[in-house]
C-alpha cells in the first residue's frame, strides 16, 4: 500500500458488496483499469459476508438468499485484472485540477495512499438503524446485522437467550439462524400490526424473480412457529435492563402509529437484545465528495440524488446501491452494473463501449427489481418519529460523547431559534465522537423536528468532512507530499 | 452462565484452523486465525470491551466497523476496532 502513490485508474470503486462488485467486473470486462477498496477482508459486503478462508466451509457452504451471490463472489475472487484493496478504508475524495482526476484517500492499518481515478463509484452500502432507548448502550444490545454477521461469518453466537425487536424482515432470518445455532429465542416482536390479507395479496407483486428470498423468509417464519417462538406484531422495545450487561428487555404493545398502549409493558428475560428496525444509507463519503442528497426516511434517511444512469450531482462521481436508496442486493448489483456501463460509454476504448440497448436492458431489470424493494419498503418502513420518542431523560442520544436526551431537549428549549442539526452538533457535541454522528444524527434530527415543528428534511444534515472515519495521524503524515 | 458460543455448524469439530494465543490484558487467550479480535473477546466471555469517560461499559453493536463501541488497544494502537481486526499469534490486546 505504501508505494501506491499516484497510481492511476479509470474507475475507483468504494465498497465490495453487490453494487461495487457488479460495477468492477462490468467495467473490467470493458477494458477499464479498476481498483476496489473495501474495509472488510474479503469480497461480498455485509449481505454476502462469508466465513474466513482459514475456516473449513460447512457442507454445502453458507446459504445465500440471492442465487447470483455465489457466482458474483467466485468471479470477484478469480479476477486478477482488478486491483483489490481489502482491509482498506476510503476516507476522503479530492479533485486534482492539474491532472483532471479524482483522488481517493485510503488507509490500511498505518499506511496511507492516494489513488487517482477518472471516475469514482461510491457503493458504500447501509448500516442498521440505531435506536436510542433506555439501556441501549448496555453490552448485549446488538444490531440485527451485527448478530447475523457473527453467526454467518465467524460461527459465533453472541449470547444464549435472545429477544429480537424491530420492523425489518431481516429479523426473521436472524431469529431462524439463532434457532439453528441452538440458541433460545424468547420472542420476535414486530412493531407493525399483523399484515392484513389485502396487503399480503398486494405483496405477491414482489414474488416473480424473488421466489428464493420469499421462500427463505417464509421458511424462517415456519421454523420459528414450529419451535414455539412467539412471533408478535404490534409490539415494540421500550427499554433494556441490566447493570453491566443486558439481563432483560421491557416490551410494550403499540397502536398502528407505534404509540405505546398504556399498561401493556412486559418484561422478558434475555442476555442479548437484537434490534432491527431498518437501515440507514451510508452516504458520508458521497456527501464529503459534495453529492446532493434528499431526505427519504423509508429509503434510508438522507440518500444521494442520482440520474437515470446513477450519476450523482458531482462530475465524475457515480453512486450505486443503498447510498442512493435502500433497495436490497439485487437492485444494488444492477445499479452497479448500470453505473459501470455508463462510465464505459466515455472511458472505454471505442470498440468496447456499450450500446444503448445494453443500458436499456439493465434499466428494465432495475424497474423489475424495484417492484420487490418497493413492496418491502411499504411493508416494513420504520416509524422514525416514534422511535425517537423512546429516548427518555437520561437515555444517551450520542453514545460516543455521552450526550443525553435531556441535554439535547434542554438546549432546544432554551434556543428555539435553532433550526439545523449542525447547530445542535456544535452546541451539544452530538456527532463529534468516534462514529461521527452515524449513530445519533437521525435521532437528534427527529428531536429537533419535534421541538420546532419543522419536517426533518428542512433541518439539514451533518456536514461530512474528510476523514469521514477516524484514521491514524501516521497514515495521514505519509500523504504530505501528495495531498494539499 | 454460558453467554457466547463458538458454533460448529455441522455439529462436528475441525472447522477452525489450529489455534493461536493472544494476550488480553496480559492473560493468554485462545483464538483461531480468521477470527476477528471482537469474536475472540466475545468467545472468551468479555462483556465489557471498553469503559467510557463516565465509567459505563460498552461492547460491540454493529460488527461492521460503524459504531466504534468495540474499540480496544491492539499491539499498542488505541482506538482499534476489534470487529475489523484479525487475530494474530502473540497479539496483545488491552481492554479499558
XYZ file of C-alpha atoms in Angstrom:
580
model
C 0.000 0.000 0.000
C 2.741 2.429 0.864
C 4.188 2.501 -2.620
C 0.962 3.202 -4.453
C 1.122 6.983 -4.541
C -0.094 8.445 -7.819
C -1.397 5.173 -9.210
C -3.822 5.848 -11.998
C -7.095 4.078 -12.638
C -10.048 4.625 -14.915
C -12.502 3.680 -12.178
C -12.184 3.676 -8.406
C -14.865 1.675 -6.594
C -15.516 2.064 -2.867
C -17.325 -0.973 -1.464
C -17.119 -4.635 -2.496
C -20.761 -5.576 -1.948
C -23.174 -6.469 -4.755
C -23.099 -2.922 -6.202
C -19.329 -2.469 -6.117
C -18.555 -5.961 -7.409
C -21.162 -5.676 -10.167
C -19.596 -2.398 -11.290
C -15.965 -3.523 -11.022
C -16.498 -6.723 -13.018
C -18.554 -4.954 -15.701
C -16.002 -2.168 -16.063
C -13.054 -4.583 -16.189
C -14.862 -6.564 -18.894
C -14.940 -3.335 -20.954
C -11.173 -2.976 -20.611
C -11.178 -0.307 -17.908
C -8.443 -0.247 -15.282
C -10.277 -0.678 -11.965
C -9.366 -0.529 -8.264
C -11.740 -1.639 -5.496
C -11.392 -0.515 -1.875
C -13.273 -2.196 0.979
C -12.870 -2.177 4.756
C -13.691 -5.869 5.072
C -11.092 -8.561 4.482
C -12.924 -10.318 1.632
C -15.453 -9.521 -1.117
C -19.226 -9.654 -0.573
C -20.073 -6.637 1.569
C -22.367 -7.301 4.515
C -25.042 -9.190 2.588
C -22.676 -11.820 1.178
C -20.233 -11.973 4.074
C -18.529 -15.361 4.188
C -16.530 -17.303 6.770
C -12.778 -16.631 6.533
C -10.769 -18.757 4.116
C -8.898 -20.279 7.054
C -12.145 -21.927 8.251
C -13.340 -25.111 6.595
C -16.624 -24.381 4.869
C -19.604 -26.263 6.274
C -21.296 -28.784 3.964
C -22.897 -27.040 1.018
C -21.350 -23.749 2.118
C -23.201 -20.824 3.637
C -26.593 -20.388 2.014
C -27.111 -17.169 0.113
C -30.589 -15.695 -0.224
C -29.693 -14.451 -3.696
C -28.709 -17.064 -6.287
C -26.403 -14.669 -8.133
C -24.327 -14.058 -4.995
C -22.204 -17.204 -5.209
C -21.282 -16.592 -8.859
C -20.522 -12.935 -8.124
C -18.118 -13.889 -5.327
C -16.457 -16.572 -7.465
C -15.853 -14.112 -10.305
C -14.568 -11.445 -7.888
C -12.088 -13.840 -6.277
C -10.854 -15.017 -9.680
C -10.471 -11.627 -11.371
C -6.825 -10.597 -11.433
C -7.328 -7.609 -13.760
C -8.821 -5.613 -10.890
C -6.669 -4.136 -8.083
C -8.383 -5.385 -4.914
C -7.642 -3.454 -1.715
C -9.295 -5.206 1.221
C -8.931 -4.175 4.856
C -8.651 -0.663 3.448
C -10.675 2.383 4.437
C -11.592 5.143 1.981
C -11.690 8.364 3.981
C -11.875 11.231 1.513
C -12.451 12.313 -2.085
C -10.460 15.183 -3.597
C -10.087 16.718 -7.028
C -6.788 17.335 -8.755
C -7.387 20.099 -11.307
C -3.896 19.697 -12.842
C -4.262 16.031 -13.584
C -8.016 16.337 -14.176
C -8.747 13.388 -11.941
C -10.352 12.454 -8.665
C -8.130 11.414 -5.786
C -9.269 8.928 -3.184
C -7.583 8.988 0.218
C -7.240 5.470 1.598
C -5.710 3.975 4.702
C -4.718 0.440 5.629
C -3.512 -0.079 9.200
C -0.920 2.680 9.480
C -0.208 3.022 5.764
C -1.809 5.770 3.687
C -2.111 6.341 -0.046
C -3.886 8.412 -2.651
C -5.431 6.610 -5.610
C -6.073 8.580 -8.794
C -9.151 7.832 -10.868
C -11.005 9.319 -13.805
C -14.304 8.127 -12.337
C -15.419 7.169 -8.827
C -18.233 4.834 -7.848
C -19.476 5.140 -4.276
C -21.054 1.811 -3.278
C -20.741 2.092 0.472
C -23.953 0.259 1.431
C -26.016 0.815 4.540
C -25.971 0.027 8.246
C -28.557 -0.925 10.857
C -30.734 1.964 12.003
C -29.613 2.828 15.551
C -32.476 3.255 18.017
C -31.876 5.184 21.255
C -33.985 3.682 24.062
C -33.219 3.409 27.785
C -30.427 0.849 28.234
C -29.390 0.687 24.557
C -25.734 1.263 25.401
C -25.507 -1.872 27.585
C -23.272 -4.707 26.391
C -25.614 -7.321 24.933
C -27.682 -4.889 22.857
C -26.707 -5.584 19.250
C -27.955 -4.744 15.787
C -29.608 -7.497 13.741
C -26.863 -7.190 11.143
C -24.191 -7.461 13.833
C -25.609 -10.702 15.214
C -26.146 -12.100 11.730
C -22.564 -11.465 10.628
C -21.151 -13.006 13.831
C -23.184 -16.162 13.142
C -22.643 -16.281 9.374
C -19.008 -15.336 9.031
C -17.479 -16.129 12.430
C -19.651 -19.041 13.614
C -20.088 -17.248 16.925
C -23.323 -16.938 18.848
C -23.056 -13.815 20.994
C -25.355 -14.965 23.812
C -27.677 -17.751 24.851
C -31.167 -16.284 25.272
C -32.335 -13.697 22.761
C -35.127 -11.180 22.306
C -35.481 -9.693 18.821
C -37.318 -6.413 18.294
C -37.779 -4.456 15.092
C -39.720 -3.958 11.910
C -37.421 -5.322 9.198
C -37.762 -8.807 7.659
C -34.056 -9.410 8.380
C -35.229 -10.094 11.929
C -36.920 -13.328 10.791
C -33.753 -14.620 9.139
C -31.625 -13.768 12.180
C -34.092 -15.464 14.548
C -34.002 -18.569 12.355
C -30.178 -18.566 12.295
C -30.149 -18.257 16.082
C -32.529 -21.211 16.494
C -30.402 -23.313 14.161
C -27.342 -22.443 16.248
C -29.067 -23.855 19.319
C -29.981 -20.548 20.945
C -33.094 -19.911 22.957
C -35.243 -17.273 21.244
C -37.598 -15.780 23.814
C -39.598 -13.794 21.261
C -39.567 -11.892 17.989
C -41.514 -8.627 18.152
C -42.548 -6.607 15.098
C -43.752 -3.053 15.692
C -46.195 -3.043 12.782
C -49.579 -4.735 13.076
C -50.033 -8.205 11.600
C -50.306 -7.712 7.815
C -53.868 -7.768 6.509
C -54.937 -10.152 3.722
C -55.137 -7.278 1.249
C -51.555 -6.261 1.958
C -50.347 -9.829 1.565
C -52.120 -10.113 -1.792
C -50.501 -6.889 -2.984
C -47.213 -8.375 -1.779
C -47.459 -11.084 -4.425
C -46.406 -8.455 -6.967
C -42.973 -8.894 -5.464
C -42.701 -12.619 -5.988
C -41.664 -13.077 -9.636
C -37.868 -13.227 -9.719
C -37.639 -13.222 -5.928
C -39.132 -16.578 -5.102
C -35.969 -17.773 -3.334
C -35.905 -14.889 -0.908
C -39.650 -15.017 -0.210
C -39.368 -18.755 0.446
C -36.446 -18.227 2.801
C -38.436 -15.708 4.857
C -41.489 -17.987 4.867
C -39.342 -20.949 5.875
C -37.842 -18.906 8.708
C -41.294 -17.914 9.971
C -42.443 -21.539 9.803
C -39.368 -22.746 11.679
C -39.980 -20.193 14.441
C -43.584 -21.347 14.746
C -42.506 -24.997 14.837
C -40.170 -24.246 17.731
C -42.889 -22.376 19.592
C -41.148 -18.994 19.355
C -43.721 -16.231 19.903
C -43.912 -14.029 16.808
C -45.642 -10.860 17.959
C -46.988 -7.967 15.926
C -47.766 -4.517 17.324
C -45.069 -4.856 19.976
C -42.004 -2.697 20.386
C -38.892 -2.269 22.513
C -39.219 0.171 25.410
C -36.073 -0.432 27.450
C -33.199 -2.804 28.100
C -32.426 -3.662 31.726
C -29.182 -4.677 33.397
C -26.244 -3.245 35.364
C -23.066 -4.141 33.436
C -24.797 -6.104 30.665
C -28.309 -6.827 29.418
C -30.433 -9.090 31.601
C -33.798 -8.401 30.005
C -35.998 -6.235 27.828
C -39.187 -4.309 28.506
C -41.585 -4.591 25.594
C -44.752 -2.584 25.044
C -47.761 -3.044 22.762
C -48.271 -0.222 20.258
C -51.060 1.039 18.011
C -50.827 1.461 14.212
C -48.758 4.632 14.675
C -46.381 2.834 17.036
C -47.746 4.732 20.040
C -47.395 2.715 23.270
C -50.653 1.426 24.745
C -50.737 2.222 28.483
C -50.490 -0.725 30.836
C -49.142 -3.195 28.260
C -45.481 -3.307 29.367
C -43.987 -6.784 29.773
C -40.522 -7.799 30.911
C -38.725 -10.583 29.047
C -35.533 -12.136 30.392
C -32.666 -12.329 27.895
C -28.902 -11.889 27.778
C -28.940 -10.429 24.258
C -31.317 -7.943 22.694
C -31.313 -7.789 18.896
C -32.553 -4.569 17.278
C -33.661 -4.474 13.624
C -35.891 -1.502 12.835
C -34.403 -0.754 9.435
C -31.339 0.573 7.670
C -29.596 3.901 7.164
C -27.814 4.606 3.891
C -24.074 5.127 4.313
C -23.631 8.419 2.476
C -20.753 10.053 4.335
C -18.178 9.629 1.561
C -20.645 10.746 -1.135
C -21.611 13.811 0.894
C -17.960 14.616 1.579
C -17.418 14.471 -2.198
C -20.178 17.087 -2.497
C -23.042 14.951 -3.831
C -26.520 16.441 -3.366
C -28.835 14.405 -1.126
C -32.578 14.180 -0.460
C -34.369 13.036 2.690
C -36.361 9.834 2.190
C -36.891 8.118 5.553
C -38.281 4.898 4.055
C -35.234 4.588 1.772
C -32.522 5.058 4.407
C -32.634 8.713 5.507
C -30.553 11.215 3.525
C -29.863 9.490 0.196
C -27.806 10.613 -2.776
C -29.633 12.209 -5.693
C -28.913 10.425 -8.996
C -29.965 10.498 -12.614
C -31.166 7.527 -14.675
C -27.607 6.184 -15.092
C -26.535 6.532 -11.417
C -24.610 9.787 -11.886
C -24.552 11.989 -8.784
C -24.621 15.789 -8.919
C -20.793 15.802 -8.820
C -18.910 15.425 -12.064
C -17.124 12.067 -12.200
C -18.918 10.544 -9.194
C -21.482 7.756 -9.604
C -23.435 6.172 -6.718
C -24.874 2.645 -6.734
C -26.808 0.580 -4.219
C -28.014 1.640 -0.791
C -26.434 5.157 -0.599
C -28.878 6.062 -3.386
C -31.830 4.409 -1.608
C -32.002 1.135 0.322
C -33.398 -1.492 -2.031
C -31.615 -4.789 -1.459
C -28.808 -6.797 -3.060
C -30.345 -7.479 -6.460
C -31.177 -3.830 -7.118
C -27.750 -2.759 -5.845
C -25.987 -5.207 -8.153
C -27.915 -3.968 -11.188
C -27.261 -0.335 -10.286
C -23.554 -1.057 -10.028
C -23.536 -2.648 -13.473
C -25.534 0.257 -14.938
C -23.119 2.803 -13.485
C -20.156 0.880 -14.952
C -21.811 0.748 -18.390
C -22.432 4.492 -18.269
C -18.819 5.116 -17.247
C -17.599 2.802 -20.025
C -19.567 4.832 -22.590
C -16.970 7.562 -22.275
C -13.883 5.893 -20.789
C -13.696 2.552 -22.632
C -11.890 2.075 -25.934
C -14.283 2.772 -28.839
C -14.679 -0.931 -29.675
C -15.602 -1.827 -26.099
C -18.167 0.862 -25.401
C -21.632 -0.469 -24.566
C -24.581 0.368 -26.787
C -27.828 1.992 -25.685
C -29.544 -1.406 -25.891
C -27.210 -2.794 -23.203
C -28.054 0.057 -20.836
C -31.751 -0.300 -21.667
C -31.691 -3.985 -20.699
C -30.189 -3.253 -17.267
C -32.604 -0.372 -16.716
C -35.537 -2.704 -17.447
C -34.179 -5.195 -14.894
C -33.857 -2.355 -12.378
C -37.522 -1.420 -12.836
C -38.440 -5.052 -12.189
C -36.262 -5.269 -9.060
C -37.951 -2.099 -7.786
C -41.260 -3.945 -7.663
C -39.779 -6.085 -4.897
C -37.903 -3.440 -2.980
C -40.888 -1.072 -3.060
C -43.148 -3.723 -1.522
C -40.614 -4.453 1.214
C -40.287 -0.710 1.785
C -44.056 -0.235 2.177
C -44.430 -3.226 4.469
C -41.555 -2.536 6.795
C -40.841 1.222 6.773
C -39.580 2.328 10.204
C -41.580 4.992 12.055
C -38.646 7.312 12.765
C -40.636 9.783 14.914
C -41.999 7.021 17.157
C -38.535 5.507 17.555
C -37.010 8.887 18.519
C -39.641 9.292 21.264
C -38.234 6.192 23.017
C -35.291 8.229 24.343
C -36.247 9.346 27.854
C -34.382 11.893 30.026
C -31.084 10.187 30.786
C -31.032 7.984 27.679
C -27.849 8.709 25.753
C -28.611 10.037 22.287
C -24.928 10.277 21.335
C -23.132 7.187 22.585
C -19.629 8.436 21.791
C -19.794 11.794 23.552
C -22.341 10.562 26.142
C -24.928 13.277 25.483
C -28.361 12.559 26.961
C -31.800 13.215 25.502
C -32.465 15.642 28.387
C -29.362 17.674 27.492
C -30.450 17.950 23.849
C -34.075 18.764 24.719
C -32.959 21.334 27.309
C -30.740 23.036 24.722
C -33.604 23.071 22.213
C -35.983 24.547 24.835
C -33.534 27.348 25.601
C -32.741 28.003 21.930
C -35.997 27.988 19.966
C -34.303 29.724 17.015
C -32.097 26.681 16.301
C -33.275 25.029 13.106
C -30.476 22.821 11.796
C -28.812 19.659 13.100
C -25.319 21.075 12.641
C -26.110 23.733 15.279
C -27.192 21.020 17.707
C -23.928 19.226 16.966
C -21.837 22.331 17.668
C -23.665 23.184 20.889
C -24.277 19.717 22.356
C -21.337 17.733 20.875
C -23.721 15.114 19.471
C -21.957 13.572 16.474
C -18.460 14.701 17.455
C -17.197 11.317 18.677
C -15.649 8.304 17.022
C -18.701 7.276 14.942
C -19.046 10.870 13.728
C -22.801 11.077 14.049
C -23.676 7.834 12.302
C -25.470 6.676 15.464
C -27.089 9.938 16.616
C -27.742 12.292 13.727
C -31.117 10.845 12.807
C -32.282 10.851 16.465
C -31.225 14.458 17.094
C -32.884 15.455 13.810
C -36.162 13.876 14.952
C -35.903 15.612 18.334
C -35.235 18.926 16.598
C -38.200 18.290 14.321
C -40.417 17.650 17.335
C -39.181 20.850 19.038
C -39.516 23.139 16.014
C -42.493 21.541 14.280
C -40.486 21.506 11.057
C -40.057 18.341 8.967
C -36.653 16.625 9.130
C -35.797 17.421 5.507
C -35.845 21.161 6.372
C -33.326 20.716 9.203
C -30.295 19.705 7.151
C -27.710 17.057 7.959
C -24.218 16.953 9.422
C -21.540 18.333 7.142
C -19.343 15.418 6.061
C -15.637 16.264 6.050
C -12.513 14.247 5.359
C -11.631 11.986 7.014
C -15.151 10.508 7.050
C -13.940 7.878 9.528
C -11.114 8.247 12.047
C -7.691 7.492 10.522
C -4.311 7.431 12.203
C -2.158 10.550 12.035
C 0.707 8.321 10.873
C -1.163 7.310 7.719
C -2.070 10.944 7.019
C 1.517 12.104 7.591
C 2.671 9.917 4.712
C 0.451 11.912 2.381
C 2.167 15.254 2.958
C 3.720 15.375 -0.486
C 0.643 14.288 -2.398
C -2.260 15.844 -0.517
C -2.676 19.604 -0.417
C -23.631 -18.635 32.680
C -22.959 -19.564 29.070
C -23.034 -16.273 27.268
C -21.323 -16.895 23.971
C -20.502 -19.984 21.994
C -18.207 -20.799 19.102
C -20.542 -22.781 16.881
C -19.513 -25.785 14.803
C -22.223 -25.546 12.128
C -22.251 -29.261 11.369
C -22.008 -30.370 14.959
C -18.521 -31.772 14.343
C -15.058 -30.499 15.098
C -12.362 -29.206 12.875
C -13.894 -26.219 11.066
C -11.347 -23.884 12.561
C -7.594 -23.981 11.963
C -5.036 -24.669 14.702
C -5.400 -22.100 17.499
C -3.036 -19.265 18.320
C -2.529 -17.438 21.599
C -3.413 -13.793 22.068
C -2.952 -11.824 25.280
C -5.958 -9.973 26.673
C -4.855 -7.525 29.371
C -1.854 -9.830 29.785
C -3.823 -13.082 30.101
C -3.190 -15.762 27.450
C -6.387 -16.434 25.469
C -7.133 -18.927 22.712
C -8.124 -17.611 19.276
C -8.296 -19.054 15.766
C -6.752 -17.498 12.632
C -9.549 -15.907 10.615
C -11.353 -14.749 13.734
C -11.676 -11.073 14.479
C -10.453 -9.688 17.780
C -14.119 -8.996 18.659
C -15.017 -12.641 18.123
C -12.093 -13.865 20.225
C -13.001 -11.465 23.045
C -16.691 -12.395 22.973
C -15.838 -16.101 22.906
C -13.569 -15.555 25.926
C -16.554 -14.153 27.800
C -15.787 -10.443 27.685
C -18.952 -8.405 28.237
C -17.044 -5.138 28.564
C -14.751 -4.146 25.689
C -14.158 -0.609 26.819
C -15.172 1.849 29.515
C -16.405 5.325 28.653
C -15.221 8.589 30.221
C -18.210 8.369 32.569
C -17.335 4.793 33.534
C -20.002 2.951 31.536
C -19.332 -0.450 29.934
C -19.518 -0.822 26.143
C -19.315 -3.779 23.768
C -19.816 -4.468 20.027
C -23.091 -3.350 18.458
C -22.761 -3.382 14.661
C -19.856 -5.803 13.972
C -19.156 -3.940 10.727
C -16.984 -1.002 11.647
C -19.647 1.694 12.081
C -20.356 2.057 15.814
C -16.785 2.104 17.235
C -18.112 0.632 20.504
C -15.782 -2.392 20.243
C -12.619 -0.274 20.127
C -9.679 -1.696 22.102
C -5.911 -1.208 22.135
C -4.206 -3.688 19.808
C -0.414 -4.019 19.993
C -0.206 -0.560 21.489
C -2.527 1.116 18.992
C -5.529 2.600 20.847
C -8.982 3.033 19.294
C -8.667 -0.042 17.079
C -11.997 -1.529 16.047
C -11.849 -5.129 17.250
C -14.552 -6.204 14.763
C -12.352 -5.132 11.822
C -9.072 -6.560 13.085
C -7.994 -10.169 12.560
C -6.214 -12.010 15.371
C -2.530 -12.924 15.045
C -0.352 -15.130 17.204
C 1.045 -13.193 20.139
C -1.193 -10.159 19.601
C -1.558 -8.028 22.717
C -4.995 -6.566 23.421
C -5.887 -4.146 26.193
C -9.478 -3.519 27.196
C -10.121 -0.328 29.150
